[in-house]
Amino acid sequence: MTGTMSTAVIEEFDNTGVAPRQRAPLVLGEHDLASVTEAVCRVVERPKPPRAWYIAFAVSSAVTGMLFAMIGYLFLVGVGVWGVNNPVSWGWAIVNFVFWVGIGHAGTLISAILFLFRQRWRNSINRFAEAMTIFAVMCAGIFPAIHVGRVWVAYWLFPIPNQMQMWPNFRSPLIWDVFAVNTYMLVSLVFWYVGLIPDLATLRDRATTRIRQIAYGLAALGWRGSQRHWHRYEVAYLLLAALATPLVISVHSVVSFDFAVAQLPGWHTTIFPPYFVAGAIFSGCAMVVTLIVPARQWFGLRELVTRRHLENLTKVILATGSIVGYAYAIEFFTAWYSGNAYELFTFVNRALGPYAWAYWIMITCNVLVPQLFWFKRCRTNLVIMFIISILVNVGMWFERFVIVTTSLSRDFLPSSWDYYSPTWVDILTFIGSFGLFFTMFLLFIRYLPMVAMAEVKTLMPQAHGHGGKGGDHA
Amino acid sequence: MRDTQTPIATSESPQLCGVLAEFETVDALLAAARRVREAGFARWDAHAPFPVHGLDEAMGIRRTRLPWIVLACGLMGVLVGLGLQWWTNAVDYPFLISGKPLFSWPANVPVIFELGVLFAAMGAFLGMLVLNRLPEWYHPVLTSERFRRATSDRFFIVIDADDPRFDRRGTSELLESVGGAVELLEA
């Protein structure tokens, strides 16, 4: 509507201060309801995206092509193209799976858990984080599927009647995982879509071309902002949040059961479920920061996704990073305190053995680097938080690598010990999964509103009646 | 639940299907909603770009029964999860794994939990759509040019022509008297 949205070189307003008697504003600038619609829709309504988008899309879709080429090669030749060997039969595929599923946790944390806790700052970043979750879980899902060896019978993972009249073994954590990850994918998708419906209707009503009208119109399901609809919608959204909250905790717990239920020293520990969940939220919030810092800059959304939002995310990273550090220490302590020689050996071997380099990368990136967020300067400096967020995900990838590889490569029988290293196929497949992730993400920011407009509007003073009993806490 | 969304049969001549009034602020919408309700209308609705707090009370919307549907779906998921694992691993194909019992509920908890959540979430999503009678891609209000702002920054009240208290002039005057910009909806 107005020209207030030109984001040229306005010095960013700092809303990170602490004034206990005042709520910090979550929408900055001279915004009214119309200008929020305008700011968010403008990004997807441009007839052509900026040149940088085309370049990014070309690169990421080429990398995605490489992912599928690598998968094709794997299917043609067999798992021998990977570096997996006899003791280390879970190589990068499982490391990447856990890595991507972990990243996929922040979306639902931000959408569901923060929603239940009435953390209203989530409203500007939940759409973004949920999209990230879905794409990360898609990337994650590829790896166990291609890791099964005989991919043409991957459907044996599901309880589908087959010609052998056999059923999956439901006492195996690997089957629990199939159910957990698929449920998580579906529920995240539904949660995301329910949130999108009102915003899709906004895009439909603003559409100027026939194609956009039809596409957004179909997707919006005929939403027309009826209060009788909103009433049920809000109840459904609350219930979905309440269902997704235990779900998000269960998913990475179940992933950790893949390890914890096994008998292997270093895996067989009861601390795994909470430690995996904390690590997942840690890595997911870091990925949100990695993606949103440039996105808000490029698309002029700095007044909706403010410094305070980012600072809050860095606080979550600091808290969960410290939980992860604590878990590392407790694992070590338990290994010593248990008096179990195998357990102690595994942990000493992690820190000082052939994979010590990976272990210390993990400790540096996950435990030491996030401690910088104790300093406000680091929590509010975009460059510093961007770099730390990338380091955190490097560290979290190495955490999964350390867990998978060190325990497997040194099992009970020294004669079968071996050193695992990836092949070029492993490496290119992993890089390719980033291509898929970014391709999906670029399509998302091109065609869908990346900020939940309807939800952000509820945070604005215009959303609250002054007369009568209207009005909710502002 | 009362409903305002009756599909209107299309005929050759334009047919009046309701009156629409536009408001600029939440306050005006709330005040108008109270008036419309007091006037005794039954088939009417308010439209806003976001859920307006206090409007449910102003309109007299009763609490939805959706939570019960979700609970029922969740319990169904739990039973399906339990039944599936019991039938497949203990009855149809007894699966002996390291001497463990054929049916032991603790091992079945993760799948039971996941299916419970899955069914409940689908119940919340589909239940919301069904109770709202969505998808409904055609609706008279969507033909109004003015109404396009209902999903951006304006607030609307729509009174259906088939409300027993509806009359073309009186209803329009009522909506004008509460500050609405009135438009007749024809289809």
XYZ file of C-alpha atoms in Angstrom:
661
model
C 0.000 0.000 0.000
C 2.343 2.679 1.196
C 5.959 3.069 0.414
C 7.021 2.542 4.011
C 8.408 -0.813 3.160
C 11.429 0.242 1.197
C 14.068 -1.456 3.221
C 16.989 0.349 1.701
C 19.487 1.320 4.334
C 17.350 2.086 7.338
C 19.324 1.530 10.475
C 17.725 -1.393 12.217
C 15.730 -0.570 15.300
C 17.012 -2.433 18.316
C 14.217 -4.123 20.242
C 16.425 -6.433 22.232
C 16.508 -4.306 25.357
C 15.107 -5.522 28.636
C 12.363 -3.419 30.151
C 10.439 -5.634 32.547
C 7.381 -3.395 32.676
C 6.966 -3.270 28.931
C 6.421 -5.838 26.267
C 8.979 -5.508 23.536
C 7.264 -4.777 20.230
C 7.316 -7.770 17.887
C 6.368 -5.850 14.771
C 8.525 -2.823 14.126
C 8.163 0.128 11.821
C 5.010 1.943 10.786
C 2.996 -1.157 10.030
C -0.728 -1.513 9.787
C -2.677 -4.601 8.766
C -2.507 -3.797 5.071
C 1.200 -3.150 5.070
C 1.915 -6.498 6.746
C -0.034 -8.207 3.966
C 1.856 -6.135 1.452
C 5.294 -6.812 2.931
C 4.806 -10.570 2.966
C 2.877 -10.997 -0.280
C 5.164 -8.722 -2.233
C 7.897 -11.337 -2.063
C 5.807 -13.998 -3.796
C 3.920 -11.645 -6.115
C 6.879 -10.269 -8.000
C 6.521 -11.281 -11.598
C 10.116 -12.405 -11.537
C 12.307 -13.271 -8.608
C 15.649 -11.503 -8.244
C 18.545 -12.786 -10.310
C 20.180 -14.225 -7.174
C 17.200 -16.547 -6.816
C 17.720 -17.956 -10.302
C 21.406 -18.507 -9.658
C 20.715 -20.182 -6.311
C 18.001 -22.298 -7.858
C 20.196 -23.391 -10.742
C 22.973 -24.416 -8.385
C 20.730 -26.194 -5.907
C 18.773 -28.085 -8.538
C 22.026 -29.177 -10.162
C 23.193 -30.450 -6.793
C 19.833 -32.211 -6.372
C 20.421 -33.841 -9.728
C 23.712 -35.091 -8.391
C 21.909 -36.583 -5.376
C 19.642 -38.599 -7.645
C 22.535 -39.578 -9.867
C 24.353 -40.918 -6.797
C 21.261 -42.772 -5.672
C 20.875 -44.237 -9.155
C 24.490 -45.343 -9.111
C 23.962 -46.922 -5.702
C 20.903 -48.801 -6.923
C 22.689 -50.056 -10.023
C 25.888 -51.181 -8.357
C 24.932 -51.851 -4.729
C 25.972 -50.636 -1.284
C 29.569 -51.544 -2.065
C 29.938 -48.080 -3.577
C 29.731 -46.717 -0.054
C 32.511 -46.902 2.492
C 30.599 -49.178 4.858
C 32.602 -52.221 5.923
C 32.103 -55.131 8.196
C 32.087 -53.703 11.690
C 30.889 -50.274 10.488
C 27.751 -51.249 8.637
C 26.045 -47.941 9.423
C 28.019 -45.295 7.648
C 27.172 -41.821 6.481
C 23.670 -42.810 5.473
C 22.607 -43.197 9.078
C 24.691 -40.221 10.197
C 22.935 -38.082 7.577
C 19.552 -39.481 8.507
C 19.945 -38.539 12.165
C 21.450 -35.192 11.177
C 18.505 -34.223 8.965
C 15.838 -35.532 11.304
C 17.462 -33.526 14.068
C 17.317 -30.333 12.022
C 13.687 -31.106 11.386
C 12.912 -30.682 15.066
C 13.111 -26.927 15.372
C 10.082 -26.313 13.197
C 7.691 -28.169 15.392
C 9.368 -26.925 18.523
C 8.828 -23.348 17.411
C 5.340 -24.013 16.076
C 3.934 -26.220 18.752
C 5.847 -25.959 22.004
C 6.317 -22.208 21.880
C 2.673 -21.872 20.865
C 1.541 -23.751 23.960
C 3.830 -21.622 26.109
C 2.304 -18.485 24.575
C 5.650 -17.321 23.244
C 4.119 -14.964 20.772
C 7.366 -14.072 19.045
C 7.095 -17.427 17.340
C 4.385 -16.057 15.048
C 6.882 -14.389 12.715
C 9.166 -17.367 12.275
C 6.976 -20.437 12.650
C 6.026 -20.713 8.963
C 9.656 -20.547 7.977
C 10.744 -23.058 10.586
C 7.932 -25.473 9.729
C 8.856 -25.389 6.061
C 12.433 -26.112 7.045
C 11.234 -29.049 9.134
C 9.333 -30.615 6.288
C 12.203 -30.288 3.838
C 14.702 -31.607 6.382
C 12.527 -34.629 7.136
C 12.215 -35.276 3.394
C 16.010 -35.293 3.125
C 16.205 -37.532 6.186
C 13.703 -40.020 4.818
C 15.823 -40.728 1.755
C 18.754 -42.171 3.684
C 17.242 -45.100 5.576
C 15.296 -46.004 2.443
C 18.399 -46.212 0.261
C 20.408 -47.801 3.054
C 18.373 -50.998 3.212
C 20.421 -52.626 0.482
C 17.663 -54.272 -1.517
C 15.668 -51.123 -2.118
C 13.068 -52.894 -4.184
C 11.794 -54.538 -1.025
C 11.891 -51.392 1.116
C 8.133 -51.737 1.487
C 8.799 -54.620 3.898
C 9.319 -51.870 6.458
C 5.591 -51.249 6.431
C 2.916 -53.651 7.611
C 1.717 -54.354 4.079
C 0.604 -57.897 3.279
C 3.246 -59.455 1.039
C 3.760 -62.660 -0.898
C 5.721 -64.268 1.950
C 2.844 -63.703 4.359
C 5.297 -62.212 6.841
C 4.871 -59.137 8.976
C 7.459 -56.677 10.284
C 8.841 -57.322 13.754
C 7.258 -54.696 15.964
C 9.720 -55.322 18.768
C 12.468 -53.762 16.709
C 13.288 -50.074 17.184
C 13.899 -49.819 13.452
C 10.191 -50.370 12.865
C 9.335 -47.896 15.623
C 11.448 -45.446 13.679
C 9.473 -46.009 10.488
C 6.289 -45.144 12.332
C 7.803 -42.218 14.231
C 9.356 -40.517 11.217
C 6.357 -41.023 8.960
C 3.951 -39.782 11.604
C 6.156 -36.784 12.193
C 6.292 -36.004 8.496
C 2.513 -36.227 8.087
C 1.647 -34.289 11.225
C 4.191 -31.570 10.424
C 2.767 -31.293 6.936
C -0.794 -30.995 8.238
C 0.213 -28.449 10.856
C 2.006 -26.388 8.248
C -0.849 -26.579 5.792
C -3.475 -25.631 8.365
C -1.393 -22.565 9.170
C -1.101 -21.757 5.472
C -4.801 -21.886 4.584
C -5.700 -18.286 5.612
C -2.566 -16.911 3.972
C -3.252 -18.821 0.772
C -6.662 -17.166 0.761
C -4.945 -13.785 1.058
C -2.816 -14.597 -1.961
C -5.886 -15.804 -3.855
C -7.719 -12.568 -3.138
C -4.766 -10.492 -4.297
C -4.020 -12.609 -7.338
C -3.915 -10.746 -10.605
C -3.389 -13.623 -13.002
C -5.716 -16.485 -13.756
C -3.144 -19.140 -12.928
C -2.394 -17.688 -9.521
C -6.096 -17.300 -8.801
C -6.768 -20.932 -9.604
C -3.670 -22.340 -7.911
C -3.975 -20.379 -4.685
C -7.759 -20.642 -4.845
C -7.674 -24.419 -4.941
C -5.086 -24.588 -2.179
C -7.000 -22.148 0.037
C -10.026 -24.512 0.003
C -12.432 -21.598 -0.224
C -11.322 -20.013 3.030
C -13.107 -16.720 3.557
C -12.132 -15.689 7.065
C -15.488 -16.551 8.568
C -15.454 -16.180 12.334
C -17.420 -19.424 12.646
C -14.567 -21.040 10.731
C -11.891 -19.243 12.709
C -13.421 -20.564 15.888
C -12.987 -24.206 14.868
C -9.720 -23.387 13.183
C -8.222 -22.044 16.390
C -9.376 -25.084 18.340
C -7.917 -27.381 15.676
C -4.649 -25.451 15.693
C -4.379 -25.633 19.453
C -5.083 -29.368 19.413
C -2.525 -29.919 16.672
C 0.036 -28.025 18.742
C -0.824 -30.129 21.782
C -0.419 -33.303 19.715
C 2.769 -32.196 18.009
C 4.493 -31.327 21.285
C 4.817 -34.886 22.628
C 5.353 -36.029 19.057
C 8.431 -33.902 18.520
C 9.909 -35.246 21.727
C 9.020 -38.807 20.778
C 10.554 -38.710 17.301
C 14.132 -38.165 18.273
C 13.659 -40.400 21.315
C 12.657 -43.174 18.956
C 15.599 -42.375 16.685
C 17.833 -42.685 19.740
C 16.275 -46.091 20.496
C 17.846 -47.331 17.275
C 21.073 -46.944 19.190
C 20.090 -47.232 22.842
C 18.229 -50.530 22.472
C 21.314 -52.111 20.878
C 23.874 -53.750 23.142
C 26.868 -51.864 21.831
C 29.036 -49.920 24.319
C 28.582 -46.216 23.686
C 25.059 -46.757 22.364
C 23.423 -48.696 25.150
C 22.669 -45.792 27.505
C 19.506 -44.441 29.029
C 20.571 -40.818 28.554
C 20.132 -41.081 24.799
C 16.495 -40.009 24.381
C 16.680 -36.659 26.227
C 20.161 -36.012 24.906
C 19.100 -36.651 21.329
C 16.056 -34.420 21.688
C 18.121 -31.540 23.102
C 20.663 -31.993 20.310
C 17.919 -32.020 17.718
C 16.430 -28.748 18.922
C 19.915 -27.304 19.145
C 20.747 -28.128 15.541
C 17.308 -27.195 14.246
C 17.335 -23.730 15.800
C 20.828 -23.221 14.431
C 19.549 -24.093 10.952
C 16.674 -21.632 11.373
C 19.207 -18.904 12.160
C 21.379 -19.922 9.204
C 18.439 -19.603 6.840
C 16.536 -16.682 8.279
C 19.387 -14.222 8.747
C 19.974 -13.882 5.003
C 16.307 -14.360 4.079
C 14.988 -11.496 6.202
C 17.680 -9.282 4.785
C 17.064 -10.130 1.143
C 13.299 -10.034 1.269
C 12.852 -6.934 3.393
C 11.261 -8.655 6.357
C 13.458 -7.140 9.027
C 10.541 -5.400 10.678
C 8.632 -8.647 11.096
C 11.538 -10.927 11.953
C 13.341 -8.608 14.299
C 16.605 -8.809 16.157
C 14.671 -9.862 19.189
C 13.394 -12.942 17.387
C 16.936 -13.854 16.477
C 18.194 -13.166 19.965
C 15.543 -15.476 21.381
C 16.682 -18.207 19.017
C 20.279 -17.779 20.122
C 19.138 -18.194 23.710
C 17.463 -21.481 22.792
C 20.701 -22.536 21.080
C 22.710 -21.639 24.169
C 20.374 -23.540 26.491
C 20.148 -26.684 24.384
C 23.867 -26.538 23.548
C 24.618 -26.524 27.253
C 22.316 -29.511 27.766
C 24.207 -31.324 25.032
C 27.543 -30.453 26.693
C 26.219 -31.717 29.998
C 25.121 -34.959 28.324
C 28.613 -35.477 26.893
C 30.072 -35.080 30.373
C 27.546 -37.404 31.987
C 28.153 -40.066 29.353
C 31.816 -40.000 30.234
C 31.128 -40.031 33.942
C 28.748 -42.978 33.621
C 31.260 -44.888 31.543
C 33.804 -44.537 34.326
C 31.361 -44.965 37.213
C 29.757 -48.086 35.745
C 33.042 -49.928 36.133
C 32.342 -51.563 32.778
C 35.637 -51.973 30.910
C 34.017 -51.975 27.452
C 32.045 -48.839 28.134
C 35.057 -46.995 29.513
C 37.208 -48.135 26.609
C 34.664 -46.828 24.113
C 34.666 -43.368 25.600
C 38.429 -43.102 26.041
C 38.703 -44.325 22.468
C 36.331 -41.614 21.305
C 38.383 -38.848 22.825
C 41.855 -40.260 22.161
C 41.444 -42.990 19.529
C 41.514 -42.880 15.732
C 38.417 -40.674 15.562
C 39.670 -38.167 18.146
C 39.758 -35.479 15.467
C 36.024 -35.855 14.907
C 35.353 -35.923 18.626
C 37.164 -32.668 19.242
C 35.476 -30.956 16.318
C 32.208 -31.994 17.945
C 33.212 -30.685 21.381
C 34.479 -27.404 19.978
C 31.470 -26.678 17.805
C 28.739 -27.940 20.108
C 29.977 -27.170 23.586
C 32.503 -24.365 23.392
C 31.383 -22.149 20.506
C 27.727 -21.670 21.610
C 28.968 -20.385 24.962
C 29.702 -17.136 23.124
C 25.970 -16.549 23.267
C 26.317 -15.643 26.910
C 27.469 -12.287 25.553
C 24.786 -9.974 24.318
C 27.051 -8.675 21.584
C 27.151 -12.173 20.085
C 23.413 -12.674 20.482
C 22.603 -9.522 18.570
C 25.345 -9.460 15.948
C 24.035 -11.005 12.752
C 27.407 -12.028 11.371
C 28.535 -13.705 14.568
C 25.269 -15.579 15.052
C 25.284 -16.701 11.422
C 28.792 -18.149 11.733
C 28.047 -19.810 15.068
C 24.848 -21.317 13.667
C 26.804 -22.970 10.858
C 29.458 -24.237 13.255
C 26.747 -25.732 15.451
C 25.460 -27.801 12.553
C 28.960 -28.880 11.625
C 29.360 -29.995 15.227
C 26.032 -31.776 15.295
C 26.846 -33.696 12.139
C 30.098 -34.806 13.747
C 28.260 -35.803 16.903
C 26.241 -38.342 14.926
C 29.351 -39.432 13.078
C 31.192 -39.981 16.368
C 28.303 -41.926 17.887
C 27.789 -44.176 14.868
C 31.353 -44.778 13.873
C 33.407 -45.019 17.052
C 31.183 -47.630 18.643
C 30.907 -49.773 15.527
C 34.541 -49.626 14.468
C 35.731 -50.968 17.824
C 33.366 -53.757 18.765
C 33.892 -56.540 21.289
C 36.261 -58.576 19.136
C 39.530 -56.755 18.345
C 40.178 -58.967 15.327
C 37.219 -57.403 13.538
C 38.159 -53.811 14.255
C 38.414 -51.609 11.222
C 38.669 -47.955 10.288
C 35.785 -46.468 8.372
C 36.156 -43.770 5.776
C 33.565 -42.579 3.287
C 33.871 -42.902 -0.467
C 33.231 -40.146 -2.985
C 29.714 -41.525 -3.403
C 28.995 -41.037 0.297
C 30.277 -37.489 0.177
C 28.445 -36.474 -2.993
C 25.205 -38.028 -1.739
C 25.413 -35.985 1.434
C 26.161 -32.782 -0.472
C 23.317 -33.673 -2.808
C 20.881 -33.803 0.079
C 21.662 -30.137 0.752
C 20.775 -29.472 -2.861
C 17.363 -31.028 -2.349
C 16.850 -29.095 0.874
C 17.720 -25.745 -0.677
C 15.764 -26.429 -3.859
C 12.639 -27.049 -1.826
C 13.368 -24.008 0.258
C 13.841 -21.737 -2.733
C 10.541 -22.925 -4.178
C 8.906 -22.246 -0.825
C 10.100 -18.655 -0.578
C 9.149 -18.052 -4.193
C 5.577 -19.342 -4.060
C 4.393 -19.344 -0.458
C 4.240 -16.617 2.183
C 7.230 -17.151 4.435
C 5.726 -15.258 7.348
C 2.353 -16.271 8.767
C 0.434 -13.068 8.020
C -2.748 -13.924 9.877
C -0.787 -14.830 12.977
C 1.468 -11.789 12.889
C -1.584 -9.553 12.584
C -2.917 -10.859 15.879
C 0.165 -9.358 17.559
C -0.592 -5.860 16.339
C -2.509 -3.217 18.275
C -5.029 -3.030 15.401
C -6.102 -6.582 16.208
C -7.493 -5.720 19.588
C -10.776 -4.072 20.329
C -10.728 -1.344 22.915
C -14.353 -1.015 23.801
C -16.451 -3.605 25.586
C -14.915 -6.799 26.770
C -13.035 -7.304 23.555
C -9.328 -7.570 23.582
C -6.944 -10.086 24.738
C -3.737 -9.343 26.585
C -1.754 -7.267 24.151
C -24.347 -25.700 14.732
C -26.013 -22.836 12.952
C -24.632 -22.251 9.612
C -24.681 -19.462 7.125
C -23.198 -21.349 4.274
C -26.040 -22.641 2.187
C -25.029 -22.996 -1.407
C -27.256 -20.867 -3.522
C -28.774 -22.345 -6.611
C -27.654 -20.504 -9.681
C -30.466 -19.207 -11.820
C -30.494 -16.995 -14.876
C -31.627 -13.819 -13.171
C -29.427 -12.504 -10.367
C -30.772 -13.535 -7.058
C -30.216 -11.679 -3.834
C -28.301 -13.877 -1.452
C -27.412 -11.507 1.294
C -26.156 -8.168 2.503
C -22.524 -7.465 3.188
C -21.185 -4.664 5.348
C -17.581 -3.597 5.563
C -15.934 -2.237 8.714
C -12.545 -0.701 9.168
C -11.707 -1.622 12.729
C -12.084 -4.483 15.118
C -14.058 -2.258 17.480
C -16.609 -1.406 14.826
C -16.926 -5.067 13.926
C -17.468 -6.115 17.536
C -20.094 -3.456 18.125
C -21.889 -4.315 14.898
C -21.808 -8.031 15.668
C -23.480 -7.410 18.998
C -26.204 -5.367 17.327
C -26.859 -7.954 14.649
C -27.106 -10.654 17.251
C -29.471 -8.593 19.398
C -31.630 -7.995 16.345
C -32.232 -11.739 16.345
C -30.584 -12.842 13.126
C -29.625 -16.485 12.872
C -28.039 -16.921 9.459
C -25.186 -14.480 9.435
C -21.448 -14.426 9.786
C -18.513 -12.146 10.459
C -15.318 -12.256 8.419
C -11.873 -11.104 9.458
C -8.295 -11.591 8.276
C -7.407 -13.141 11.619
C -9.378 -14.597 14.540
C -10.800 -11.638 16.441
C -10.843 -12.179 20.147
C -14.121 -11.436 21.814
C -16.033 -11.932 18.576
C -17.129 -15.462 19.453
C -18.912 -14.075 22.511
C -20.277 -11.087 20.605
C -21.722 -13.398 17.964
C -22.823 -16.061 20.412
C -20.823 -18.867 18.814
C -21.038 -22.001 20.884
C -17.928 -23.993 21.567
C -17.182 -26.529 18.868
C -17.327 -30.263 19.509
C -14.086 -30.764 17.604
C -12.066 -31.789 20.721
C -14.337 -34.810 21.200
C -13.834 -35.862 17.603
C -10.086 -35.575 18.060
C -10.213 -37.616 21.253
C -12.221 -40.329 19.534
C -9.789 -40.426 16.608
C -6.820 -40.606 18.979
C -8.328 -43.514 20.885
C -9.057 -45.244 17.602
C -5.395 -44.819 16.644
C -4.337 -46.362 19.945
C -6.600 -49.361 19.385
C -5.448 -49.771 15.793
C -1.801 -49.625 16.936
C -2.388 -52.210 19.632
C -4.492 -54.470 17.432
C -2.094 -54.286 14.501
C 0.893 -55.352 16.564
C -0.965 -58.046 18.437
C -2.554 -59.531 15.305
C 0.555 -59.466 13.119
C 3.198 -60.556 15.625
C 1.296 -62.795 18.031
C -1.543 -64.302 15.983
C -1.128 -64.235 12.225
C 2.613 -64.752 12.118
C 3.958 -65.684 15.570
C 7.377 -64.100 15.596
C 9.853 -65.557 18.063
C 12.696 -63.120 18.654
C 15.354 -64.072 21.221
C 12.821 -65.861 23.383
C 10.774 -62.741 24.041
C 7.054 -63.159 24.632
C 4.930 -63.005 21.483
C 2.867 -60.161 22.832
C 4.330 -57.746 25.352
C 2.753 -54.328 25.500
C 5.855 -52.336 26.551
C 7.525 -53.118 23.221
C 4.389 -51.902 21.472
C 4.214 -48.498 23.139
C 6.104 -46.463 20.516
C 3.937 -47.585 17.617
C 0.747 -47.232 19.674
C 1.745 -43.714 20.613
C 2.641 -42.715 17.055
C -0.585 -44.062 15.599
C -2.611 -42.406 18.360
C -1.052 -39.047 17.562
C -1.379 -39.586 13.821
C -5.071 -40.434 13.954
C -5.808 -37.587 16.363
C -3.964 -35.056 14.195
C -5.766 -36.208 11.084
C -9.004 -36.006 13.052
C -8.227 -32.415 14.029
C -7.409 -31.445 10.441
C -10.213 -33.249 8.635
C -12.692 -32.619 11.456
C -12.043 -28.890 11.242
C -12.583 -28.947 7.481
C -15.737 -31.043 7.647
C -17.344 -28.985 10.408
C -16.478 -25.831 8.476
C -17.812 -27.393 5.273
C -14.555 -26.791 3.519
C -13.404 -27.055 0.841
C -16.128 -24.899 -0.657
C -14.596 -23.221 -3.641
C -17.668 -21.261 -4.620
C -19.409 -18.927 -2.240
C -21.395 -15.756 -2.994
C -19.165 -13.557 -0.828
C -16.175 -14.491 -2.954
C -17.786 -12.746 -5.915
C -17.616 -9.354 -4.218
C -14.670 -7.202 -5.215
C -14.828 -5.410 -1.883
C -14.699 -8.684 0.029
C -11.209 -9.392 -1.252
C -9.877 -7.307 1.594
C -11.445 -9.665 4.141
C -8.229 -11.659 4.024
C -6.017 -8.627 4.367
C -7.165 -5.698 6.454
C -10.951 -5.274 6.502
C -13.753 -6.755 8.558
C -17.142 -7.838 7.259
C -20.549 -8.904 8.418
C -22.711 -10.847 6.000
C -26.406 -11.520 6.639
C -27.954 -14.224 4.485
C -31.071 -13.490 2.480
C -32.711 -16.675 3.706
C -32.612 -15.565 7.327
C -36.233 -15.364 8.546
C -35.724 -11.775 9.714
C -34.074 -10.646 6.510
C -35.612 -7.910 4.478
C -33.745 -6.048 1.840
C -34.157 -2.558 3.174
C -34.380 -3.101 6.909
C -31.287 -5.276 7.060
C -29.254 -2.867 4.977
C -30.334 0.002 7.192
C -29.402 -1.880 10.320
C -25.901 -2.523 8.986
C -25.545 1.071 7.861
C -26.657 2.324 11.260
C -23.773 0.480 12.914
C -21.266 2.083 10.593
C -20.879 -0.496 7.860
C -20.362 0.205 4.175
C -23.175 -1.900 2.730
C -23.293 -3.889 -0.490
C -25.949 -6.276 -1.785
C -24.671 -9.720 -2.650
C -26.194 -11.164 -5.782
C -25.464 -14.382 -7.522
